[in-house]
Each structure stands twice: as structure tokens, then as C-alpha cells.
GROMACS .gro file of C-alpha atoms in nm:
model
  391
    1ARG     CA    1   6.469  -6.139   6.275
    2SER     CA    2   6.206  -5.927   6.091
    3ALA     CA    3   6.406  -5.860   5.786
    4SER     CA    4   6.533  -6.216   5.759
    5PHE     CA    5   6.114  -6.289   5.736
    6ALA     CA    6   6.113  -6.026   5.468
    7ARG     CA    7   6.378  -6.142   5.281
    8SER     CA    8   6.285  -6.518   5.263
    9PRO     CA    9   6.016  -6.501   4.989
   10MET     CA   10   6.255  -6.308   4.762
   11THR     CA   11   6.550  -6.598   4.846
   12SER     CA   12   6.288  -6.872   4.800
   13ALA     CA   13   6.176  -6.700   4.477
   14ALA     CA   14   6.556  -6.661   4.364
   15SER     CA   15   6.636  -7.042   4.443
   16ALA     CA   16   6.285  -7.143   4.265
   17TRP     CA   17   6.422  -6.971   3.957
   18ILE     CA   18   6.793  -7.121   3.938
   19TRP     CA   19   6.668  -7.471   4.034
   20SER     CA   20   6.357  -7.481   3.820
   21GLU     CA   21   6.333  -7.800   3.640
   22ARG     CA   22   6.156  -7.648   3.354
   23PHE     CA   23   6.510  -7.495   3.297
   24TRP     CA   24   6.731  -7.785   3.351
   25PHE     CA   25   6.562  -8.073   3.200
   26PRO     CA   26   6.308  -8.170   2.967
   27GLU     CA   27   5.918  -8.191   3.027
   28ASN     CA   28   5.833  -8.445   3.299
   29VAL     CA   29   6.173  -8.482   3.465
   30THR     CA   30   6.244  -8.349   3.806
   31TRP     CA   31   6.524  -8.332   4.047
   32ALA     CA   32   6.376  -8.643   4.264
   33ASP     CA   33   6.387  -8.852   3.950
   34LEU     CA   34   6.760  -8.811   3.944
   35GLU     CA   35   6.821  -8.864   4.342
   36GLN     CA   36   6.717  -9.224   4.329
   37PRO     CA   37   6.896  -9.408   4.086
   38PRO     CA   38   6.845  -9.797   3.993
   39PRO     CA   39   7.033 -10.038   4.192
   40GLY     CA   40   7.427 -10.039   3.995
   41VAL     CA   41   7.333  -9.681   3.822
   42SER     CA   42   7.486  -9.362   3.931
   43TYR     CA   43   7.330  -9.023   3.838
   44PRO     CA   44   7.522  -8.702   3.882
   45GLN     CA   45   7.456  -8.500   4.189
   46LEU     CA   46   7.579  -8.125   4.217
   47GLY     CA   47   7.704  -8.246   4.570
   48HIS     CA   48   7.967  -8.452   4.376
   49LEU     CA   49   8.150  -8.162   4.233
   50LEU     CA   50   8.264  -8.047   4.598
   51PHE     CA   51   8.532  -8.330   4.570
   52ALA     CA   52   8.708  -8.097   4.332
   53LEU     CA   53   8.741  -7.818   4.605
   54PRO     CA   54   8.990  -8.023   4.815
   55LEU     CA   55   9.160  -8.209   4.502
   56ALA     CA   56   9.253  -7.869   4.370
   57VAL     CA   57   9.446  -7.773   4.660
   58GLY     CA   58   9.611  -8.126   4.598
   59VAL     CA   59   9.651  -8.045   4.222
   60PHE     CA   60   9.851  -7.714   4.290
   61LEU     CA   61  10.052  -7.864   4.554
   62LEU     CA   62  10.160  -8.127   4.302
   63ARG     CA   63  10.219  -7.867   4.067
   64LEU     CA   64  10.473  -7.698   4.275
   65LEU     CA   65  10.631  -8.033   4.364
   66TYR     CA   66  10.634  -8.117   4.010
   67GLU     CA   67  10.781  -7.794   3.895
   68ARG     CA   68  11.068  -7.809   4.158
   69LEU     CA   69  11.131  -8.177   4.151
   70VAL     CA   70  11.117  -8.283   3.759
   71ALA     CA   71  11.059  -7.964   3.553
   72LYS     CA   72  11.331  -7.742   3.702
   73PRO     CA   73  11.616  -7.996   3.638
   74CYS     CA   74  11.480  -8.087   3.299
   75ALA     CA   75  11.511  -7.690   3.269
   76LEU     CA   76  11.875  -7.686   3.394
   77LEU     CA   77  11.951  -7.998   3.173
   78LEU     CA   78  11.846  -7.813   2.883
   79HIS     CA   79  12.042  -7.507   2.961
   80VAL     CA   80  11.706  -7.311   3.034
   81GLN     CA   81  11.844  -7.032   3.300
   82ALA     CA   82  11.656  -6.839   3.533
   83ALA     CA   83  11.855  -6.546   3.445
   84GLU     CA   84  11.843  -6.218   3.681
   85PRO     CA   85  11.656  -5.949   3.484
   86ARG     CA   86  11.850  -5.607   3.476
   87GLN     CA   87  11.777  -5.413   3.793
   88ALA     CA   88  11.588  -5.072   3.720
   89GLN     CA   89  11.768  -4.755   3.903
   90PRO     CA   90  11.590  -4.686   4.228
   91ASN     CA   91  11.343  -4.397   4.213
   92ASP     CA   92  11.067  -4.338   4.438
   93VAL     CA   93  10.893  -4.084   4.222
   94LEU     CA   94  10.876  -4.329   3.902
   95GLU     CA   95  10.804  -4.655   4.154
   96LYS     CA   96  10.513  -4.496   4.266
   97VAL     CA   97  10.339  -4.429   3.951
   98TYR     CA   98  10.441  -4.766   3.823
   99ARG     CA   99  10.257  -4.931   4.107
  100SER     CA  100   9.931  -4.753   3.984
  101LYS     CA  101   9.992  -4.781   3.587
  102THR     CA  102  10.289  -4.998   3.460
  103CYS     CA  103  10.254  -4.820   3.103
  104PRO     CA  104  10.227  -4.427   3.170
  105ASP     CA  105  10.100  -4.226   2.865
  106SER     CA  106  10.233  -3.943   2.654
  107LYS     CA  107  10.122  -3.683   2.872
  108GLN     CA  108  10.210  -3.876   3.205
  109LEU     CA  109  10.584  -3.928   3.075
  110GLU     CA  110  10.597  -3.532   2.984
  111GLY     CA  111  10.486  -3.450   3.336
  112LEU     CA  112  10.771  -3.701   3.471
  113SER     CA  113  11.003  -3.556   3.264
  114LYS     CA  114  10.973  -3.209   3.370
  115GLN     CA  115  10.954  -3.319   3.741
  116LEU     CA  116  11.271  -3.517   3.733
  117ASP     CA  117  11.430  -3.315   3.459
  118TRP     CA  118  11.506  -3.680   3.264
  119GLU     CA  119  11.459  -3.723   2.903
  120VAL     CA  120  11.113  -3.916   2.807
  121ARG     CA  121  11.337  -4.171   2.648
  122LYS     CA  122  11.517  -4.221   2.960
  123ILE     CA  123  11.172  -4.245   3.167
  124GLN     CA  124  11.055  -4.494   2.872
  125ARG     CA  125  11.355  -4.717   2.942
  126TRP     CA  126  11.329  -4.707   3.302
  127PHE     CA  127  10.958  -4.827   3.274
  128ARG     CA  128  11.059  -5.098   3.015
  129ILE     CA  129  11.326  -5.228   3.238
  130ARG     CA  130  11.112  -5.214   3.540
  131ARG     CA  131  10.859  -5.414   3.359
  132ASN     CA  132  11.097  -5.667   3.273
  133GLN     CA  133  11.173  -5.732   3.640
  134ASP     CA  134  10.793  -5.853   3.751
  135ARG     CA  135  10.826  -6.061   3.429
  136PRO     CA  136  10.879  -6.433   3.506
  137SER     CA  137  11.211  -6.602   3.367
  138MET     CA  138  11.241  -6.812   3.088
  139GLN     CA  139  11.294  -7.109   3.316
  140LYS     CA  140  10.973  -7.008   3.526
  141LYS     CA  141  10.783  -7.030   3.187
  142PHE     CA  142  10.927  -7.345   3.086
  143CYS     CA  143  10.837  -7.551   3.433
  144GLU     CA  144  10.485  -7.392   3.393
  145SER     CA  145  10.454  -7.545   3.028
  146MET     CA  146  10.612  -7.862   3.131
  147TRP     CA  147  10.322  -7.875   3.402
  148ARG     CA  148  10.033  -7.808   3.165
  149PHE     CA  149  10.218  -8.025   2.896
  150THR     CA  150  10.219  -8.308   3.139
  151PHE     CA  151   9.878  -8.245   3.272
  152TYR     CA  152   9.706  -8.232   2.933
  153LEU     CA  153   9.890  -8.540   2.765
  154GLY     CA  154   9.786  -8.749   3.091
  155ILE     CA  155   9.438  -8.641   3.120
  156PHE     CA  156   9.402  -8.675   2.733
  157ILE     CA  157   9.528  -9.040   2.731
  158TYR     CA  158   9.295  -9.134   3.038
  159ALA     CA  159   9.007  -8.977   2.834
  160ILE     CA  160   9.070  -9.138   2.519
  161SER     CA  161   9.118  -9.487   2.710
  162ASP     CA  162   8.765  -9.414   2.880
  163LEU     CA  163   8.603  -9.290   2.543
  164TRP     CA  164   8.745  -9.570   2.336
  165VAL     CA  165   8.499  -9.833   2.473
  166SER     CA  166   8.225  -9.588   2.490
  167PRO     CA  167   7.922  -9.603   2.237
  168TRP     CA  168   7.877  -9.251   2.196
  169LEU     CA  169   8.224  -9.189   2.065
  170TRP     CA  170   8.141  -9.367   1.769
  171ASP     CA  171   7.795  -9.289   1.772
  172VAL     CA  172   7.706  -8.956   1.924
  173ARG     CA  173   7.342  -9.022   1.907
  174GLN     CA  174   7.407  -9.225   2.190
  175CYS     CA  175   7.454  -8.880   2.393
  176TRP     CA  176   7.114  -8.851   2.415
  177HIS     CA  177   6.938  -9.222   2.415
  178LYS     CA  178   6.740  -9.221   2.749
  179TYR     CA  179   6.856  -8.872   2.843
  180PRO     CA  180   6.860  -8.740   3.129
  181PHE     CA  181   6.858  -9.134   3.277
  182GLN     CA  182   7.223  -9.198   3.185
  183HIS     CA  183   7.474  -9.366   3.405
  184VAL     CA  184   7.779  -9.185   3.494
  185SER     CA  185   8.066  -9.437   3.510
  186GLN     CA  186   8.382  -9.389   3.728
  187GLY     CA  187   8.573  -9.292   3.465
  188GLN     CA  188   8.334  -9.028   3.364
  189PHE     CA  189   8.325  -8.881   3.709
  190ASN     CA  190   8.720  -8.909   3.758
  191TYR     CA  191   8.744  -8.705   3.432
  192TYR     CA  192   8.514  -8.407   3.520
  193ILE     CA  193   8.641  -8.409   3.903
  194ALA     CA  194   9.018  -8.384   3.737
  195GLU     CA  195   8.927  -8.094   3.491
  196LEU     CA  196   8.739  -7.917   3.752
  197ALA     CA  197   9.024  -7.925   3.976
  198PHE     CA  198   9.267  -7.854   3.765
  199TYR     CA  199   9.083  -7.526   3.639
  200CYS     CA  200   8.986  -7.424   4.000
  201SER     CA  201   9.357  -7.481   4.095
  202LEU     CA  202   9.429  -7.238   3.784
  203MET     CA  203   9.194  -6.979   3.901
  204PHE     CA  204   9.343  -6.939   4.264
  205SER     CA  205   9.710  -6.988   4.155
  206GLN     CA  206   9.669  -6.673   3.954
  207PHE     CA  207   9.663  -6.490   4.261
  208ILE     CA  208  10.010  -6.620   4.378
  209ASP     CA  209  10.178  -6.664   4.058
  210ILE     CA  210  10.343  -6.344   3.907
  211LYS     CA  211  10.085  -6.108   3.756
  212ARG     CA  212  10.057  -6.085   3.398
  213LYS     CA  213   9.873  -5.854   3.149
  214ASP     CA  214   9.595  -6.081   3.099
  215PHE     CA  215   9.512  -6.163   3.462
  216ILE     CA  216   9.166  -6.041   3.428
  217ILE     CA  217   9.097  -6.210   3.090
  218MET     CA  218   9.183  -6.545   3.195
  219LEU     CA  219   9.042  -6.516   3.532
  220VAL     CA  220   8.711  -6.483   3.364
  221HIS     CA  221   8.821  -6.743   3.129
  222HIS     CA  222   8.892  -6.981   3.396
  223LEU     CA  223   8.564  -6.923   3.580
  224ALA     CA  224   8.361  -6.955   3.259
  225THR     CA  225   8.529  -7.294   3.196
  226ILE     CA  226   8.418  -7.382   3.581
  227LEU     CA  227   8.090  -7.303   3.534
  228LEU     CA  228   8.053  -7.488   3.208
  229ILE     CA  229   8.196  -7.817   3.348
  230THR     CA  230   7.968  -7.778   3.648
  231PHE     CA  231   7.661  -7.686   3.408
  232SER     CA  232   7.681  -7.989   3.202
  233TYR     CA  233   7.757  -8.241   3.490
  234THR     CA  234   7.464  -8.089   3.713
  235ASN     CA  235   7.217  -8.175   3.386
  236ASN     CA  236   7.396  -8.480   3.298
  237MET     CA  237   7.533  -8.365   2.969
  238VAL     CA  238   7.810  -8.575   3.089
  239ARG     CA  239   7.855  -8.779   2.737
  240ALA     CA  240   7.864  -8.454   2.525
  241GLY     CA  241   8.069  -8.271   2.798
  242THR     CA  242   8.362  -8.541   2.773
  243LEU     CA  243   8.359  -8.511   2.403
  244VAL     CA  244   8.420  -8.134   2.427
  245MET     CA  245   8.681  -8.185   2.696
  246CYS     CA  246   8.860  -8.423   2.525
  247LEU     CA  247   8.876  -8.230   2.184
  248HIS     CA  248   9.019  -7.932   2.327
  249ASP     CA  249   9.312  -8.107   2.533
  250ALA     CA  250   9.410  -8.259   2.187
  251SER     CA  251   9.546  -7.939   2.043
  252ASP     CA  252   9.678  -7.798   2.363
  253ILE     CA  253   9.936  -8.077   2.400
  254PHE     CA  254  10.114  -7.941   2.097
  255LEU     CA  255  10.099  -7.583   2.215
  256GLU     CA  256  10.267  -7.652   2.531
  257ALA     CA  257  10.541  -7.879   2.364
  258ALA     CA  258  10.612  -7.605   2.125
  259LYS     CA  259  10.633  -7.370   2.395
  260LEU     CA  260  10.891  -7.593   2.564
  261ALA     CA  261  11.110  -7.603   2.270
  262ASN     CA  262  11.071  -7.230   2.191
  263TYR     CA  263  11.203  -7.213   2.563
  264ALA     CA  264  11.513  -7.452   2.521
  265LYS     CA  265  11.620  -7.306   2.179
  266TYR     CA  266  11.524  -7.570   1.971
  267GLN     CA  267  11.356  -7.361   1.707
  268ARG     CA  268  11.345  -7.625   1.425
  269LEU     CA  269  11.143  -7.840   1.670
  270CYS     CA  270  10.948  -7.536   1.767
  271ASP     CA  271  10.851  -7.472   1.430
  272GLY     CA  272  10.741  -7.807   1.354
  273LEU     CA  273  10.574  -7.840   1.649
  274PHE     CA  274  10.382  -7.495   1.597
  275VAL     CA  275  10.274  -7.618   1.272
  276VAL     CA  276  10.153  -7.975   1.427
  277PHE     CA  277   9.960  -7.747   1.677
  278SER     CA  278   9.802  -7.533   1.383
  279LEU     CA  279   9.672  -7.853   1.212
  280SER     CA  280   9.546  -8.031   1.541
  281PHE     CA  281   9.401  -7.715   1.595
  282PHE     CA  282   9.201  -7.685   1.289
  283PHE     CA  283   9.081  -8.059   1.265
  284THR     CA  284   8.948  -8.093   1.646
  285ARG     CA  285   8.812  -7.732   1.666
  286LEU     CA  286   8.697  -7.660   1.292
  287VAL     CA  287   8.603  -8.003   1.177
  288PHE     CA  288   8.534  -8.253   1.443
  289PHE     CA  289   8.390  -7.994   1.692
  290PRO     CA  290   8.123  -7.799   1.498
  291PHE     CA  291   8.032  -8.098   1.251
  292TRP     CA  292   8.057  -8.372   1.530
  293VAL     CA  293   7.983  -8.238   1.872
  294ILE     CA  294   7.763  -7.937   1.769
  295TYR     CA  295   7.574  -8.068   1.524
  296THR     CA  296   7.506  -8.398   1.773
  297VAL     CA  297   7.391  -8.105   2.069
  298LEU     CA  298   7.229  -7.897   1.843
  299PHE     CA  299   7.008  -8.145   1.591
  300ASP     CA  300   7.061  -8.501   1.721
  301SER     CA  301   6.921  -8.370   2.061
  302TRP     CA  302   6.638  -8.188   1.919
  303GLU     CA  303   6.530  -8.483   1.718
  304ILE     CA  304   6.572  -8.735   2.022
  305ILE     CA  305   6.488  -8.530   2.346
  306GLY     CA  306   6.363  -8.188   2.227
  307PRO     CA  307   6.461  -7.847   2.299
  308TYR     CA  308   6.425  -7.672   2.663
  309ARG     CA  309   6.586  -7.406   2.836
  310ALA     CA  310   6.913  -7.537   2.924
  311TRP     CA  311   6.933  -7.659   2.572
  312TRP     CA  312   6.933  -7.302   2.438
  313LEU     CA  313   7.167  -7.182   2.655
  314LEU     CA  314   7.426  -7.463   2.617
  315ASN     CA  315   7.386  -7.463   2.232
  316GLY     CA  316   7.437  -7.048   2.241
  317LEU     CA  317   7.748  -7.102   2.454
  318LEU     CA  318   7.887  -7.341   2.216
  319LEU     CA  319   7.822  -7.150   1.905
  320VAL     CA  320   7.973  -6.865   2.080
  321LEU     CA  321   8.301  -7.094   2.156
  322GLN     CA  322   8.288  -7.212   1.813
  323THR     CA  323   8.309  -6.844   1.673
  324LEU     CA  324   8.646  -6.776   1.911
  325HIS     CA  325   8.763  -7.075   1.751
  326ILE     CA  326   8.745  -6.916   1.411
  327ILE     CA  327   8.881  -6.605   1.502
  328TRP     CA  328   9.175  -6.770   1.705
  329PHE     CA  329   9.249  -7.013   1.405
  330TYR     CA  330   9.252  -6.726   1.127
  331LEU     CA  331   9.507  -6.535   1.378
  332ILE     CA  332   9.706  -6.887   1.433
  333ALA     CA  333   9.725  -6.974   1.075
  334ARG     CA  334   9.894  -6.625   0.975
  335ILE     CA  335  10.172  -6.711   1.208
  336ALA     CA  336  10.199  -7.102   1.107
  337ILE     CA  337  10.198  -6.966   0.744
  338LYS     CA  338  10.507  -6.708   0.782
  339ALA     CA  339  10.681  -6.997   0.964
  340ILE     CA  340  10.619  -7.244   0.662
  341PHE     CA  341  10.705  -6.994   0.384
  342LYS     CA  342  10.874  -6.717   0.518
  343GLY     CA  343  11.110  -6.869   0.775
  344LYS     CA  344  11.018  -6.576   0.998
  345VAL     CA  345  10.754  -6.445   1.188
  346SER     CA  346  10.669  -6.074   1.199
  347LYS     CA  347  10.516  -5.896   1.525
  348ASP     CA  348  10.132  -5.944   1.512
  349GLU     CA  349   9.877  -5.714   1.643
  350ARG     CA  350   9.722  -5.945   1.909
  351SER     CA  351   9.750  -5.898   2.290
  352ASP     CA  352   9.970  -6.162   2.440
  353VAL     CA  353  10.049  -6.328   2.776
  354GLU     CA  354  10.436  -6.261   2.761
  355SER     CA  355  10.445  -6.044   2.480
  356SER     CA  356  10.723  -5.776   2.615
  357SER     CA  357  10.894  -6.083   2.795
  358ASP     CA  358  11.160  -6.072   2.521
  359GLU     CA  359  11.242  -5.708   2.459
  360ASP     CA  360  11.585  -5.701   2.622
  361VAL     CA  361  11.697  -6.052   2.486
  362SER     CA  362  12.084  -6.128   2.406
  363SER     CA  363  12.180  -6.062   2.043
  364THR     CA  364  12.225  -6.441   2.001
  365THR     CA  365  11.857  -6.519   2.042
  366LYS     CA  366  11.776  -6.205   1.821
  367LYS     CA  367  11.948  -6.352   1.554
  368THR     CA  368  11.823  -6.705   1.578
  369SER     CA  369  11.446  -6.600   1.594
  370ASN     CA  370  11.495  -6.389   1.274
  371GLN     CA  371  11.518  -6.689   1.081
  372THR     CA  372  11.247  -6.898   1.256
  373LEU     CA  373  10.925  -6.868   1.496
  374LYS     CA  374  11.002  -6.592   1.730
  375PRO     CA  375  10.921  -6.692   2.072
  376LYS     CA  376  10.708  -6.372   2.084
  377ASP     CA  377  10.501  -6.548   1.859
  378VAL     CA  378  10.444  -6.864   2.036
  379ASN     CA  379  10.381  -6.699   2.360
  380GLN     CA  380  10.122  -6.489   2.160
  381VAL     CA  381   9.942  -6.801   2.061
  382ALA     CA  382   9.922  -6.913   2.412
  383ASN     CA  383   9.673  -6.635   2.468
  384LEU     CA  384   9.488  -6.691   2.191
  385ASN     CA  385   9.410  -7.021   2.301
  386GLY     CA  386   9.350  -6.929   2.648
  387ASP     CA  387   9.660  -7.014   2.726
  388ALA     CA  388   9.563  -7.328   2.639
  389HIS     CA  389   9.264  -7.329   2.856
  390ASP     CA  390   8.938  -7.229   2.644
  391HIS     CA  391   8.709  -7.496   2.732
   0.00000   0.00000   0.00000
């Protein structure tokens, strides 16, 4: 009991620091001001976001049904098969090492070679085959991409239909007029909750899905996305937030479409969609995002409402995101240029989600991919784009 009393001042101080009105809002604005909006007006409340938690479970269950009842039949129709991977020779010693490290270094390989009296190349081959056993099949990846394609397309259409009649789409300075006392419409609320639920479902589904090599990176990415959505909603930067999310969803549609074409072996269509993705990525994230969204958040808001602590944090995060966009586009452009002018794409140096999943593809696939955009390259770009979730 005494310990709880001892901790209470520290807890109170931490709570006061986290929920400091001077951090979240401009001067002369308090939490109480937003708790009692005028009749017919709705201001965002942190508790509203709790709706996203049960909805995230619903989104995950919907995904399972969609992949089974819609995506899988489409995959079969396009002859995308769930081929069984080659099974590694049972070996308790190598299996024990594999569970702790899927890619042993040269020193470990030499030790295993002496222990088992196997050639190093044979051990390397065993680990490669064993890794392939844990990788998702082409059909599984097709179903996942089709789910994401459907979500991004649907949520983008919904966002555009709501933003089209919103004055701040045509005049971004409207994002800051009367801030933070801005009405949040039902359409804005639905858009935010849907995006938040989607990323919450992605975050916890990672623990159920087949674990991939970028597990930690994507977990951090999804968590950061959830925090940014929560942050912008809590201090009512909803208008700017809807613009940011809509711009990011736009190019993700073409990335997932290119991956679907790739998995279905429509390589010409894949190449074309990838070029469209590259162009849409350039215009949405290197033109509209910095010169339209970041400009209004950085300069228009400074002029209209002035800077405050959360303002500095938000702009810092947006500038970091823009830096990542530049790096990503440089790497994406290298693949797109090779696809257009050289007719093939060599393996690039980036880490990827499923980079080794095509190590043991059939000779027919290899012949096709030598003349067009390789399956590996489309999958690599998926990781550049945060698997298309870099909000």
C-alpha cells in the first residue's frame, strides 16, 4: 500500500507530461474545450479509437474468409498452384541449428561438416531447402496480395469520394482554419477507423502468418503507423491525416496489382503495372506529398496557428518519411529503368520480404524471368514500400 502511494506522484507526473495540453495543442486550447463541442459538431476523442480494436479482429476474420472464398478460387482460375516445397532430408543436428539460426556462418558450416562428415556445399543445400519449406507458396502470396489490393482499392475509392466534396482537398489551407475546433464528419471517422483497424490486424496477424525475414521491421512499421494515426486523430489533425493516407494508398494499389500479375505469370502485364506503380509513387510521394501536404503542414499551419510542441514532432516525422520516400524511389527507379530499357532486371542489393523464395523455381520460370521483370524484383520492391504499408 505504501509502495502504491510512493509511486502515485511519479505516475501523476508522467500522466501530466504525456497529456500536457501545451504539447498537444496551440496556446489557450485545453482538453476540456474539445470535450463539449457545439450541437451538431463532433470533435475527436481518444476513446473513439477503441472501436478499431474489435473491428481489427473483424478485419482479420474477413481476410481469412476473403482469401479462402474469393482469392483462392481466383488463384486456381489463373493456375497459381500451391506447389509443395521439396522436403529436406531429416537430420536432428541440422534441425536444431536451423531453429536457432536459419543461415549459419562459414565457421558453423565448417564445424557441422566435421561433425556430420558432410561437404559444406551439401550442408548449405540442406539449409536452403529447409528455408524453402517455411516460405509461403506462390498461391499463398497471391491470396495475401489480392486481399491487400482489394483493401487499398476499396479504401482509396472511399477516401476520394469523401475528400472530393471536402474544401481542404482543393485548398489545403482549409486544414488549419479554426484548428483544432474542426468538425470530424462520419466519413472521416470511418476512414480513420478502417485504416487503424487494418494496421492493427496486420500487426497481430504477423504472429499467426508464416514468419518472414523482415518480421521485426514490419512489426515496427505497423506499430509506427498505428501511433501516427492515433497521434493525428487525438490532436485533430484529421484533415491533413486523410490527405496523407489517401496519397499513400494510391500507389500501393498498383504495387499489389503488379505482384498479382507476377504470381499469375503475366509478365508483360506485370512490367507495365510496375512502371505505372513507379510513376504513381513518384507523383504521389515525391511531388504531391512534399509540395502539397508537407508544405501546408510546415508553412501554412505556421502562418495560421503557429508552431507548438506536437507541431514540431509531426513535421519531423513527415520529413523523415519524405527522406525514406526519396531513398525508396531511387531503388524502385533502378528496377523500372532496367525493365523498360534492358528488358531484364538483375538482382539488386536490397533486403526483401521473400528474396529467396524463388531459389528453386522451375527452368521454365527462369527462362521467362530472364527477359522480363523477375518475380524476385517485384517482391523486393514490396519491402521497399513497407510491404505497401508505409503510412
